[in-house]
Tab-separated table of C-alpha atoms in Angstrom:
chain	number	residue	atom	x	y	z
A	7	MET	CA	95.893	160.330	-113.739
A	8	ALA	CA	94.575	156.821	-113.107
A	9	VAL	CA	92.347	155.275	-115.737
A	10	SER	CA	89.297	153.478	-114.345
A	11	LYS	CA	88.560	150.001	-115.520
A	12	LYS	CA	85.161	149.622	-117.060
A	13	ARG	CA	83.037	146.627	-116.207
A	14	ASP	CA	82.001	144.244	-118.854
A	15	LYS	CA	78.580	145.367	-120.095
A	16	ASN	CA	77.310	141.825	-120.558
A	17	VAL	CA	77.380	140.822	-116.878
A	18	TYR	CA	74.025	139.394	-115.693
A	19	LYS	CA	72.614	140.669	-112.418
A	20	ALA	CA	69.792	138.652	-110.887
A	21	PRO	CA	66.869	140.676	-109.496
A	22	ARG	CA	66.883	140.911	-105.720
A	23	ASN	CA	63.248	140.018	-105.097
A	24	LEU	CA	62.910	137.141	-107.514
A	25	GLY	CA	59.791	135.160	-106.666
A	26	LYS	CA	58.794	137.363	-103.731
A	27	PRO	CA	55.665	139.498	-103.754
A	28	ASP	CA	56.172	143.197	-103.258
A	29	ASP	CA	56.025	143.773	-99.488
A	30	THR	CA	54.992	147.406	-99.778
A	31	ASP	CA	51.600	146.764	-101.361
A	32	ASN	CA	48.433	146.112	-99.422
A	33	PRO	CA	45.667	143.868	-100.702
A	34	ARG	CA	43.036	146.001	-102.397
A	35	TRP	CA	40.265	144.714	-100.111
A	36	LEU	CA	42.049	145.421	-96.816
A	37	LEU	CA	41.342	149.104	-96.205
A	38	PRO	CA	37.721	149.182	-97.460
A	39	THR	CA	36.899	146.105	-95.366
A	40	ALA	CA	38.507	147.538	-92.226
A	41	VAL	CA	36.754	150.897	-92.617
A	42	THR	CA	33.428	149.164	-93.242
A	43	LEU	CA	33.818	147.071	-90.088
A	44	LEU	CA	34.761	150.203	-88.120
A	45	ILE	CA	31.502	151.784	-89.263
A	46	ILE	CA	29.294	148.711	-88.734
A	47	GLY	CA	30.526	148.078	-85.175
A	48	PRO	CA	29.562	151.419	-83.610
A	49	ALA	CA	26.418	151.595	-85.757
A	50	TRP	CA	25.379	148.210	-84.346
A	51	ILE	CA	25.918	149.363	-80.769
A	52	ILE	CA	24.205	152.726	-81.338
A	53	THR	CA	21.213	150.981	-82.940
A	54	TYR	CA	21.017	148.678	-79.943
A	55	TYR	CA	20.952	151.587	-77.481
A	56	ILE	CA	18.603	153.826	-79.460
A	57	SER	CA	16.054	151.047	-80.014
A	58	ARG	CA	16.131	150.144	-76.295
A	59	ALA	CA	17.431	146.608	-76.949
A	60	GLN	CA	14.824	145.691	-79.586
A	61	TYR	CA	17.097	145.889	-82.631
A	62	PRO	CA	19.322	144.805	-84.490
A	63	LEU	CA	18.869	141.260	-83.116
A	64	ASP	CA	16.806	139.925	-80.243
A	65	ILE	CA	19.774	138.502	-78.329
A	66	GLY	CA	19.837	140.952	-75.456
A	67	ASP	CA	23.141	142.351	-74.273
A	68	TRP	CA	25.044	140.068	-76.637
A	69	ASN	CA	24.457	142.771	-79.227
A	70	LEU	CA	27.216	144.726	-77.501
A	71	LEU	CA	29.591	141.824	-78.004
A	72	VAL	CA	28.662	141.635	-81.683
A	73	GLY	CA	29.378	145.354	-82.145
A	74	PHE	CA	32.732	145.092	-80.375
A	75	ALA	CA	33.569	141.982	-82.386
A	76	PHE	CA	33.130	143.987	-85.599
A	77	MET	CA	35.466	146.663	-84.263
A	78	ALA	CA	38.018	144.102	-83.050
A	79	ALA	CA	38.031	142.436	-86.467
A	80	ALA	CA	38.681	145.826	-88.059
A	81	MET	CA	41.591	146.467	-85.713
A	82	MET	CA	43.084	143.089	-86.517
A	83	LEU	CA	42.859	143.891	-90.225
A	84	LEU	CA	44.475	147.272	-89.660
A	85	THR	CA	47.506	145.624	-88.094
A	86	ARG	CA	48.245	144.195	-91.561
A	87	TRP	CA	48.028	147.642	-93.210
A	88	LYS	CA	51.374	148.952	-94.408
């Protein structure tokens, strides 16, 4: 029967991800911020429609753009979520 050769126990192996951040972790602020923006966006638009264009700001139909901008920002943040 063949005898296997044992490796020297004192051989140094460098870590594979030396100096790199762990790619599997998300920033802690990412998900709460994205969820908050996803709630603020529709709430802004719903407030605009329910108040008959008096609230949240007196900028007319631009309130719709503001609400969709909140939702678009949330979607852009969610593309970074792993």
